[in-house]
Each structure stands twice: as structure tokens, then as C-alpha cells.
mmCIF file with all atom_site columns, C-alpha atoms in Angstrom:
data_model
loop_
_atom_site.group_PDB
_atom_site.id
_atom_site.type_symbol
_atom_site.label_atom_id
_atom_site.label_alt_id
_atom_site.label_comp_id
_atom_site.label_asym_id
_atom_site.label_entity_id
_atom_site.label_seq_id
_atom_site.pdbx_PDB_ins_code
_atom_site.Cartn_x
_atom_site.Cartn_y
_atom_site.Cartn_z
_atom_site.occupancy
_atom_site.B_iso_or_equiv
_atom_site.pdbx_formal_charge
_atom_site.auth_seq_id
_atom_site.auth_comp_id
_atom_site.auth_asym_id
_atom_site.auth_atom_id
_atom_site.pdbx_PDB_model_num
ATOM 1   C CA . UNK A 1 1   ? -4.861  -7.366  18.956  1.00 0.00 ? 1   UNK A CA 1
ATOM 2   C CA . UNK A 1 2   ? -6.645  -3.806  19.828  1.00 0.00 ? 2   UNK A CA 1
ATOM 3   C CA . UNK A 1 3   ? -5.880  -0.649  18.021  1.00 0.00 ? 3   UNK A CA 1
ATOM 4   C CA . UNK A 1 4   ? -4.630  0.965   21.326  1.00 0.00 ? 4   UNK A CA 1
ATOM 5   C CA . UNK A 1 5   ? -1.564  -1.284  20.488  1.00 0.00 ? 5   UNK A CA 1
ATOM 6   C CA . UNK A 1 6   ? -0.966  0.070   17.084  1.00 0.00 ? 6   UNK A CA 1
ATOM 7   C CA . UNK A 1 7   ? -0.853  3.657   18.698  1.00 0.00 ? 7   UNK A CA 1
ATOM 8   C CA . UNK A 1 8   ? 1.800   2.515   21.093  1.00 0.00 ? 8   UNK A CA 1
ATOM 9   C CA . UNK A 1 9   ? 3.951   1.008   18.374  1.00 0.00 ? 9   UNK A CA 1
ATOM 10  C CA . UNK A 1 10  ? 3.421   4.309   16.567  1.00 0.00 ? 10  UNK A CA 1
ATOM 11  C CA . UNK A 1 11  ? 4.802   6.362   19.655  1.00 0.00 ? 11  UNK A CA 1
ATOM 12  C CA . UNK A 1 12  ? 7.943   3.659   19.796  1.00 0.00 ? 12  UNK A CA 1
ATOM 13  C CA . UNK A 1 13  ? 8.416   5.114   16.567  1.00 0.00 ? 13  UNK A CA 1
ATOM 14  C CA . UNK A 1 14  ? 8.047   8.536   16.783  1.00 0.00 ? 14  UNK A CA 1
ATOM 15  C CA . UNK A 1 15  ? 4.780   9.604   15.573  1.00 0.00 ? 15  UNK A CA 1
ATOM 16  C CA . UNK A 1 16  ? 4.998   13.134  15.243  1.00 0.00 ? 16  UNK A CA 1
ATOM 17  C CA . UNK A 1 17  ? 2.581   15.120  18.079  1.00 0.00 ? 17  UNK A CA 1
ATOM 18  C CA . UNK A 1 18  ? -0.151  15.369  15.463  1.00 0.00 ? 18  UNK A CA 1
ATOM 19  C CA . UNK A 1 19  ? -0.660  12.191  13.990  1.00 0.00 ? 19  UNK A CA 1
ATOM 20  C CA . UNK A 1 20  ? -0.358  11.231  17.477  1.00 0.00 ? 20  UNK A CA 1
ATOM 21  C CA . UNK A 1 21  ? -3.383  12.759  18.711  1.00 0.00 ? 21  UNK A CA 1
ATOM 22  C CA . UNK A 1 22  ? -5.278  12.004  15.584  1.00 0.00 ? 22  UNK A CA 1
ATOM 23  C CA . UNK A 1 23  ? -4.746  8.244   16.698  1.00 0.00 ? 23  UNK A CA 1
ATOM 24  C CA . UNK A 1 24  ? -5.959  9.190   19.995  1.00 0.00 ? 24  UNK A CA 1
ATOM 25  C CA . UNK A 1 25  ? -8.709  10.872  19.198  1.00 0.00 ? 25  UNK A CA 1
ATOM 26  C CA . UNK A 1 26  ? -10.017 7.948   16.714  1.00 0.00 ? 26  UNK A CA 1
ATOM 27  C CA . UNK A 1 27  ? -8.410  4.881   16.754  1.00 0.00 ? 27  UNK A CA 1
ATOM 28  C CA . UNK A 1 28  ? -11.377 2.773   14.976  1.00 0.00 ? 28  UNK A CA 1
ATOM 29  C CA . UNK A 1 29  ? -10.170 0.542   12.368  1.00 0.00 ? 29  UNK A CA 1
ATOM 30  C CA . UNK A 1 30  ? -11.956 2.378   9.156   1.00 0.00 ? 30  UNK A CA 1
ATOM 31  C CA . UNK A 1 31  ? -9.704  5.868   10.530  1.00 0.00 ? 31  UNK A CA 1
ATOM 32  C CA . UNK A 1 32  ? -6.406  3.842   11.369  1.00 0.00 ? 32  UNK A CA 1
ATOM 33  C CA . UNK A 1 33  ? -6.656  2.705   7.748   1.00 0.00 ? 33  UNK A CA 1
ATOM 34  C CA . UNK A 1 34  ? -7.089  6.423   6.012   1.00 0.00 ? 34  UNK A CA 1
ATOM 35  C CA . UNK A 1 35  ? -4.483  7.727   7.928   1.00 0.00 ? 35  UNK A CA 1
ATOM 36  C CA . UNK A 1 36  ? -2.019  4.556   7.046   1.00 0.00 ? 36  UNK A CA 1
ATOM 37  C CA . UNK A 1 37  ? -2.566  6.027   2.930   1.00 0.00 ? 37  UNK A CA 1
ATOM 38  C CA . UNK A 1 38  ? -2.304  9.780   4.265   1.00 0.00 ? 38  UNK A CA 1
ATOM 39  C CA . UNK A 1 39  ? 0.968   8.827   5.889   1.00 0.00 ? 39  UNK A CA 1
ATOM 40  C CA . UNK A 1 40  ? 2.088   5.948   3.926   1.00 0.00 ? 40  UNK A CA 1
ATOM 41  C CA . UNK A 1 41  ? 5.741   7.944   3.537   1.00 0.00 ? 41  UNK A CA 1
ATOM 42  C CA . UNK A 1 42  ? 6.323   7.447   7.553   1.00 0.00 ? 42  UNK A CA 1
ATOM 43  C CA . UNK A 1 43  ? 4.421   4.301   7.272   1.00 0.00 ? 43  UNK A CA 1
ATOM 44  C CA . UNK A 1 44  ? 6.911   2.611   4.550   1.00 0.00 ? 44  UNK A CA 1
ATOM 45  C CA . UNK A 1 45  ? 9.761   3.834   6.002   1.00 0.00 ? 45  UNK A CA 1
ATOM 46  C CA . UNK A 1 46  ? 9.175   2.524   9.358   1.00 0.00 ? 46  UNK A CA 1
ATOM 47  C CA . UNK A 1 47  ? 7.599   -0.526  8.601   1.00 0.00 ? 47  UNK A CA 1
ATOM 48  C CA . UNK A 1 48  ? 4.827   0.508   10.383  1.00 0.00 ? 48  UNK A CA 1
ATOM 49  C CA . UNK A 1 49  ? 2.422   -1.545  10.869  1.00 0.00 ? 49  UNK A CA 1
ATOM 50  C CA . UNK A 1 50  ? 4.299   -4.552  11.028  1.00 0.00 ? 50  UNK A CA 1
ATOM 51  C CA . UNK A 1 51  ? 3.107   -7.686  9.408   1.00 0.00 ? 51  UNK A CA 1
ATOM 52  C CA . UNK A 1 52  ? 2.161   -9.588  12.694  1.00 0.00 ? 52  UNK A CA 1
ATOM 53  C CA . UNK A 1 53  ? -0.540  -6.698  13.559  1.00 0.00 ? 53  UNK A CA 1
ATOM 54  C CA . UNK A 1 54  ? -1.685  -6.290  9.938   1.00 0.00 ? 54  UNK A CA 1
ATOM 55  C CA . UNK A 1 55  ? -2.401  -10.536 9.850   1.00 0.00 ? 55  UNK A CA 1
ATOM 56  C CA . UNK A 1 56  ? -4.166  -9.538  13.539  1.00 0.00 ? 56  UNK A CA 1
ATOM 57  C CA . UNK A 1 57  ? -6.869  -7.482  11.374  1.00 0.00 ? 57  UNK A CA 1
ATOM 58  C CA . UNK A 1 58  ? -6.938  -9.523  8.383   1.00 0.00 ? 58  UNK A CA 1
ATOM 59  C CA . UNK A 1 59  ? -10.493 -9.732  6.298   1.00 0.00 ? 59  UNK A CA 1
ATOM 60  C CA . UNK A 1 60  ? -11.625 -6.992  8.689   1.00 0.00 ? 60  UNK A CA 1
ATOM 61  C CA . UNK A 1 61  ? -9.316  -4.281  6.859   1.00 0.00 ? 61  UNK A CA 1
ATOM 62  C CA . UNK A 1 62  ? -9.985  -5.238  3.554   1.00 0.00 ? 62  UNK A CA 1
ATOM 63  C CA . UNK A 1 63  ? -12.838 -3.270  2.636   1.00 0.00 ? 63  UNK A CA 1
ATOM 64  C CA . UNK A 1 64  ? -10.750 0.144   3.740   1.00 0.00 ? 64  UNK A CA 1
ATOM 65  C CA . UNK A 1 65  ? -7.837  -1.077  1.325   1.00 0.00 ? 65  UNK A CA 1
ATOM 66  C CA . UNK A 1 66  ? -5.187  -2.773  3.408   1.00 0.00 ? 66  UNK A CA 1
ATOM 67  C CA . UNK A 1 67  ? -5.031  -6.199  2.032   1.00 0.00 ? 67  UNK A CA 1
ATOM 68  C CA . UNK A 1 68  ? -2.987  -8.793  4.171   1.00 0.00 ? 68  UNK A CA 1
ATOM 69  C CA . UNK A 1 69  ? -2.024  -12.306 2.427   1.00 0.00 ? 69  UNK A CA 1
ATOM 70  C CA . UNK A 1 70  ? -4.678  -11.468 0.113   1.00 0.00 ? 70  UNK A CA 1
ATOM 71  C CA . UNK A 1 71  ? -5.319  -14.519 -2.960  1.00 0.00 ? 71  UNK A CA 1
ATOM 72  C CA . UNK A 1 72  ? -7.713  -12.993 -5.897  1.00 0.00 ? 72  UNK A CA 1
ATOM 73  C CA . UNK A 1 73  ? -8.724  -10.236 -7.619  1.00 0.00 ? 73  UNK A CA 1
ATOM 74  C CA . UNK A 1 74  ? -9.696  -6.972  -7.793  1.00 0.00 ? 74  UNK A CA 1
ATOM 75  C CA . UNK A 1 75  ? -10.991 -3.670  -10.014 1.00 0.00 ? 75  UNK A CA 1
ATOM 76  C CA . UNK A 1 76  ? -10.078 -0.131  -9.920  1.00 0.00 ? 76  UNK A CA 1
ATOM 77  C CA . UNK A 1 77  ? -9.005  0.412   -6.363  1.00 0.00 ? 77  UNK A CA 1
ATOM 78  C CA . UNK A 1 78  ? -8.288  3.892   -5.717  1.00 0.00 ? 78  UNK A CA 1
ATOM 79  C CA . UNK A 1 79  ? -5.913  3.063   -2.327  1.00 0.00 ? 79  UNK A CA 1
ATOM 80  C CA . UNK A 1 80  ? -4.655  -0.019  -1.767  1.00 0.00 ? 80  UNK A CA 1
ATOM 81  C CA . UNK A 1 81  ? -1.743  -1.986  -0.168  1.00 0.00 ? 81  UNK A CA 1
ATOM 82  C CA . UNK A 1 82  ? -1.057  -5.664  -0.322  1.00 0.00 ? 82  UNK A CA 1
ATOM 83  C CA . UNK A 1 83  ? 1.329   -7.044  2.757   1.00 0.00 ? 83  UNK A CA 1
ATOM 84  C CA . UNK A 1 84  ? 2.312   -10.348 3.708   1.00 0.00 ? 84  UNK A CA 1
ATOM 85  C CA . UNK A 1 85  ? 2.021   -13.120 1.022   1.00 0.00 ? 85  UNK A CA 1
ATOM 86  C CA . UNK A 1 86  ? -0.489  -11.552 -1.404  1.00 0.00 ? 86  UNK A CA 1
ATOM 87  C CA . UNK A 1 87  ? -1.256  -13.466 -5.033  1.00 0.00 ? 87  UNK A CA 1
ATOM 88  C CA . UNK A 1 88  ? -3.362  -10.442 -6.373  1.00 0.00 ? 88  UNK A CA 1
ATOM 89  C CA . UNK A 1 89  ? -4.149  -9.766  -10.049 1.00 0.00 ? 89  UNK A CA 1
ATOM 90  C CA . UNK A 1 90  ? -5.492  -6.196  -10.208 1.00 0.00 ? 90  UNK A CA 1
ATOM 91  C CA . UNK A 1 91  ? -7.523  -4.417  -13.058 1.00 0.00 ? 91  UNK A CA 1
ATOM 92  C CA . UNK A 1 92  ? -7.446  -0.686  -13.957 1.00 0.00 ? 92  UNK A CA 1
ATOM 93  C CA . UNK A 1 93  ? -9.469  0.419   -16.541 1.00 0.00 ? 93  UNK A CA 1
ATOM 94  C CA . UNK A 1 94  ? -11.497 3.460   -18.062 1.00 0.00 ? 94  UNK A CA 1
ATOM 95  C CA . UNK A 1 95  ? -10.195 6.576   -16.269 1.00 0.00 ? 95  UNK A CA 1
ATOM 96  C CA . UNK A 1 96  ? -9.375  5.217   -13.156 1.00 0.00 ? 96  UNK A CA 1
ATOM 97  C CA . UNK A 1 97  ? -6.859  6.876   -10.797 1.00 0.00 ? 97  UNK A CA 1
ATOM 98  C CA . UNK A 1 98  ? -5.009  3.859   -8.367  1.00 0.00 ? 98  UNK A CA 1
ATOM 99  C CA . UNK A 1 99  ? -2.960  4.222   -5.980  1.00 0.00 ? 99  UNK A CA 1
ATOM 100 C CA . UNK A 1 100 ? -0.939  0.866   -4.713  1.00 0.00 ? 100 UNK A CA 1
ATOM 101 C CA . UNK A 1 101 ? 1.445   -0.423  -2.231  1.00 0.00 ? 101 UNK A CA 1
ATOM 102 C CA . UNK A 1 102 ? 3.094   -3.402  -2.650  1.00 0.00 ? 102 UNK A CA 1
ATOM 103 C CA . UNK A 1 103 ? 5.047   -5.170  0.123   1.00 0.00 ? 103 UNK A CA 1
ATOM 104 C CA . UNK A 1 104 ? 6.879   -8.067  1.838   1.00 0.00 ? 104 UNK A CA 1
ATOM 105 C CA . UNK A 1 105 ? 6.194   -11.333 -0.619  1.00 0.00 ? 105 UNK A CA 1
ATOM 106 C CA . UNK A 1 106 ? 3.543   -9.858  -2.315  1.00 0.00 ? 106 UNK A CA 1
ATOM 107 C CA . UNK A 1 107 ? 3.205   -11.359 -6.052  1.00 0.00 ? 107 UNK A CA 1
ATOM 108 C CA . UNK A 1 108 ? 0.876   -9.059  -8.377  1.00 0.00 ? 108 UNK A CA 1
ATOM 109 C CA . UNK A 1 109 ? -0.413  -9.076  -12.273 1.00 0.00 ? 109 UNK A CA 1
ATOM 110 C CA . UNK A 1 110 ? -1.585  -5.850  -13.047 1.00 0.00 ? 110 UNK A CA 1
ATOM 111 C CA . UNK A 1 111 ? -2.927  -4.705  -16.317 1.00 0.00 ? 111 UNK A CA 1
ATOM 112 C CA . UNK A 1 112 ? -4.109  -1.045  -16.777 1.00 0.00 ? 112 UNK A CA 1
ATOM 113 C CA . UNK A 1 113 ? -6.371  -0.183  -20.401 1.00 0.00 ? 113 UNK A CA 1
ATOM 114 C CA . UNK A 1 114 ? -7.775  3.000   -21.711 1.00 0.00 ? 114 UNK A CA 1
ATOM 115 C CA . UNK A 1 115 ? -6.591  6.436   -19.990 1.00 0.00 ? 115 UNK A CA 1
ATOM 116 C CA . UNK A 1 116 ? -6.207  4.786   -16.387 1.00 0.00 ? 116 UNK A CA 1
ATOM 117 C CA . UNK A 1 117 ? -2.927  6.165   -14.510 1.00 0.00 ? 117 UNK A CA 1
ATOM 118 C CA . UNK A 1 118 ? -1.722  3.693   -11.471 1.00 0.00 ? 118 UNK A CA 1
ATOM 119 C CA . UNK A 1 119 ? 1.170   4.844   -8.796  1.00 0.00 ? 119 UNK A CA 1
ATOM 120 C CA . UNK A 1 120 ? 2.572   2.196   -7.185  1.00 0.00 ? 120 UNK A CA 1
ATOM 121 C CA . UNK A 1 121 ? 5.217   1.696   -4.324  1.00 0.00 ? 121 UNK A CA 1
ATOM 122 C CA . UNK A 1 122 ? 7.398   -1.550  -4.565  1.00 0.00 ? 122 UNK A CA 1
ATOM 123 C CA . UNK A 1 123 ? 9.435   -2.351  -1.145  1.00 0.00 ? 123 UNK A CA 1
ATOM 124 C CA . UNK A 1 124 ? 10.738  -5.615  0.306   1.00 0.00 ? 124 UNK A CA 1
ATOM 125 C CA . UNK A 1 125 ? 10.279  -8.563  -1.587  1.00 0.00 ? 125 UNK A CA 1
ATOM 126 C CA . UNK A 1 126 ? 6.807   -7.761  -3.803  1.00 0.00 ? 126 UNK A CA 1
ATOM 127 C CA . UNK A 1 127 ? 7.014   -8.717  -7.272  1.00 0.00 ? 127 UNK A CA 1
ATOM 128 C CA . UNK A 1 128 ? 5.011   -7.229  -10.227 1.00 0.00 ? 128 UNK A CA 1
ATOM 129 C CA . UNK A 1 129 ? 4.110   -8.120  -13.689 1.00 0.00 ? 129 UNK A CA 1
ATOM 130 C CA . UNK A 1 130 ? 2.985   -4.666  -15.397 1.00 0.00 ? 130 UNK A CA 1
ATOM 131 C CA . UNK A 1 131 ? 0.706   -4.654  -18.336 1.00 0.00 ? 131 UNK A CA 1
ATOM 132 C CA . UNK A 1 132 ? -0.117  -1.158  -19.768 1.00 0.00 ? 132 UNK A CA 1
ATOM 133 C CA . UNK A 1 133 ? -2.267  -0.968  -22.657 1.00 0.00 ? 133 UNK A CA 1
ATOM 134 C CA . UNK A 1 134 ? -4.297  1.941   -24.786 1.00 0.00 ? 134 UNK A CA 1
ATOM 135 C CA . UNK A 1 135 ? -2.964  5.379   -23.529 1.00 0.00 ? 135 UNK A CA 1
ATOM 136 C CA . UNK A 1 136 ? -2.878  4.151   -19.843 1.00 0.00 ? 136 UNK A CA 1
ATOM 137 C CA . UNK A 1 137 ? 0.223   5.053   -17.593 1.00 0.00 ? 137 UNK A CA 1
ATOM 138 C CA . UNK A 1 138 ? 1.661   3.615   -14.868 1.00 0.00 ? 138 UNK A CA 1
ATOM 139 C CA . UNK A 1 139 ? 4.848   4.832   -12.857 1.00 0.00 ? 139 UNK A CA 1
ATOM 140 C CA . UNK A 1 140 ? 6.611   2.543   -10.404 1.00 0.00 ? 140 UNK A CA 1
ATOM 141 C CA . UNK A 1 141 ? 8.569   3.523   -7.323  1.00 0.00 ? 141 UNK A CA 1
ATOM 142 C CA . UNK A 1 142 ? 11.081  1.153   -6.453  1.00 0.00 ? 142 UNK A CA 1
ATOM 143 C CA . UNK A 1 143 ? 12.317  1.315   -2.550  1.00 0.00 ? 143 UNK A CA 1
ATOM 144 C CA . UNK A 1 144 ? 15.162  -1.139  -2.723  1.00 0.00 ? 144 UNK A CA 1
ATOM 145 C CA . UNK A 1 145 ? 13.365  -3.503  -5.666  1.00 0.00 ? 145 UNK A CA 1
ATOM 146 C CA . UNK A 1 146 ? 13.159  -3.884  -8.695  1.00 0.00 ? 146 UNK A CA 1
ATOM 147 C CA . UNK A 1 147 ? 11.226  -7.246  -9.060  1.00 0.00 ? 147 UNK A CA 1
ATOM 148 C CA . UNK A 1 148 ? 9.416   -5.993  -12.170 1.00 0.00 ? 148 UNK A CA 1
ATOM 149 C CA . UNK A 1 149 ? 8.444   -7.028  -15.536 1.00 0.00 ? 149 UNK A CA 1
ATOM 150 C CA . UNK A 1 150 ? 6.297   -4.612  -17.541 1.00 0.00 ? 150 UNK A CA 1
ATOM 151 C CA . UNK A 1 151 ? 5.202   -3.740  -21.226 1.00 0.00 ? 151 UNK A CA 1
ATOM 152 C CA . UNK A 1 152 ? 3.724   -0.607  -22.305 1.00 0.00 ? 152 UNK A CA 1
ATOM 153 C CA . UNK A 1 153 ? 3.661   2.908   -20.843 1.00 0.00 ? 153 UNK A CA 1
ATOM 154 C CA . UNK A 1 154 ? 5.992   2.295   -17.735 1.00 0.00 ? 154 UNK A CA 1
ATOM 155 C CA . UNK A 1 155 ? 7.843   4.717   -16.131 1.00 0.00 ? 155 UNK A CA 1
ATOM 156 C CA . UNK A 1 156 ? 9.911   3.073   -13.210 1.00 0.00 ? 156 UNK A CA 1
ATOM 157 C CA . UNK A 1 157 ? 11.946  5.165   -10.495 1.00 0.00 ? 157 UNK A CA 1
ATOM 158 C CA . UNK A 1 158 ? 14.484  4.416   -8.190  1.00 0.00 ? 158 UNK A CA 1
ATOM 159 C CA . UNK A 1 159 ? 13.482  6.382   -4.619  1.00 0.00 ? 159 UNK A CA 1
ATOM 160 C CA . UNK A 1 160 ? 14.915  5.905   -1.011  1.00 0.00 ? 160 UNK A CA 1
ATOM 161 C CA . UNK A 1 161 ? 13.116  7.639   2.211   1.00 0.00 ? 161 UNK A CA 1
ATOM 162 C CA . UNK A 1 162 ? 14.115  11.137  2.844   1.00 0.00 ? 162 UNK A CA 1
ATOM 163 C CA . UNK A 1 163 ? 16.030  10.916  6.065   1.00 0.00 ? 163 UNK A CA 1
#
């Protein structure tokens, strides 16, 4: 798949004008990725990308945070998302800032420890065991789910998209 064909499944979907010509303008993988975070509101609601393109640029978009069937591990992210049918066991620690999407049939362990503070988005199907330790926080944003079990400092939310 090309990134010329996420930017037309972005105008099907009404991209505003802006973001539009930001795609334009740079379309490389690295920038597609940043502005997927900077947008992730439109990008959640519309199920945007979908999960066909993101498994089209999986392994290539790991290392800019968008993780796509993802099995393993990983430390201190400061923006990530896990799609598809992620196994991920995630680590937050010191005084870390994360922020995380979780999606589709994502299944994720998380533990936070000392004064780390995680956000994290929970749509579709994702599951997430919570562990908060020390004087860590972590506040959960549930779009339609609430496949969570959590100990600990955990503030959970209810939130729809603002329509």
C-alpha cells in the first residue's frame, strides 16, 4: 500500500482543509505517524486508519509508535497505539509521561511504579490489566469498553466522541 492511499481515505472522511494539506505536503511514513497522535480524536472516531492499511505498514511503523499485531514488550513509550491483535506487556516507570491507544483485540499488562502518569484510550475490543504502584497514576478513557482490571491509583472515565 502507498501513503497517497491513506490521504485519499482521509479525504473520504473528511479531513478538514488543513490536515489535508499537511498530508499533502508530507506524506512520509515517520510524518503520517505524528500527525495520527496529534489527531488521534478524528483518528479514533473515524477509525481512521483502518486495520487493513495499518497491517500494510506493519514493523515499518513501529519505531514511530503505531504498533500493529504487536507480541512483546516494551518501556516507557511516550506515544503509542496498539491495533489489530496486539499481546503487549508495557512498563512505565520513574517519571515517565505515556500516552497509549489501545484498539481492536488488543490484550495489554501494564504496570506503572514510582511517579509515572499513563493516559490511555480503550476502544473496540482491547483489554487491559492495570497495575499502578508507588505514587504512579494512570487514568483510563473508555470509548464503548470497559474490558479492564486494575489495582492501584486508577482513575477510569466513560467518554464518547464529540459529534
Amino acid at each position: 500500500m502507498e501513503n497517497k492511499n491513506i490521504f485519499k481515505s482521509a479525504v473520504k472522511l473528511n479531513l478538514c482543509r488543513e490536515w489535508q494539506e499537511k498530508m499533502k505536503n508530507d506524506s512520509s511514513l515517520e510524518s503520517l505517524c505524528k500527525m495520527y497522535f496529534a489527531g488521534d480524536d478524528w483518528s479514533m472516531e473515524n477509525d481512521f486508519p483502518n486495520l487493513e492499511t495499518l497491517r500494510a505498514f506493519k514493523g515499518k511503523s513501529d519505531v514511530f509508535g503505531i504498533h500493529t499485531d504487536f507480541i512483546g514488550s516494551n518501556v516507557n513509550e511516550f506515544e503509542a497505539a496498539y491495533f489489530g491483535d496486539s499481546d503487549v506487556n508495557l512498563n512505565y516507570n520513574k517519571y515517565s509521561v505515556g500516552k497509549l491507544i489501545l484498539r481492536h483485540n488488543t490484550k495489554a499488562k501494564i504496570q506503572t511504579k514510582d511517579n509515572a502518569v499513563l493516559f490511555i484510550n480503550l476502544l473496540d475490543n482491547a483489554e487491559v490489566e492495570i497495575e499502578c504502584l508507588d505514587k504512579a497514576l494512570v487514568n483510563v478513557f473508555c470509548y464503548g469498553n470497559q474490558n479492564l482490571k486494575s489495582i492501584g491509583n486508577v482513575k477510569v472515565q466513560s467518554s464518547t466522541f464529540k459529534k
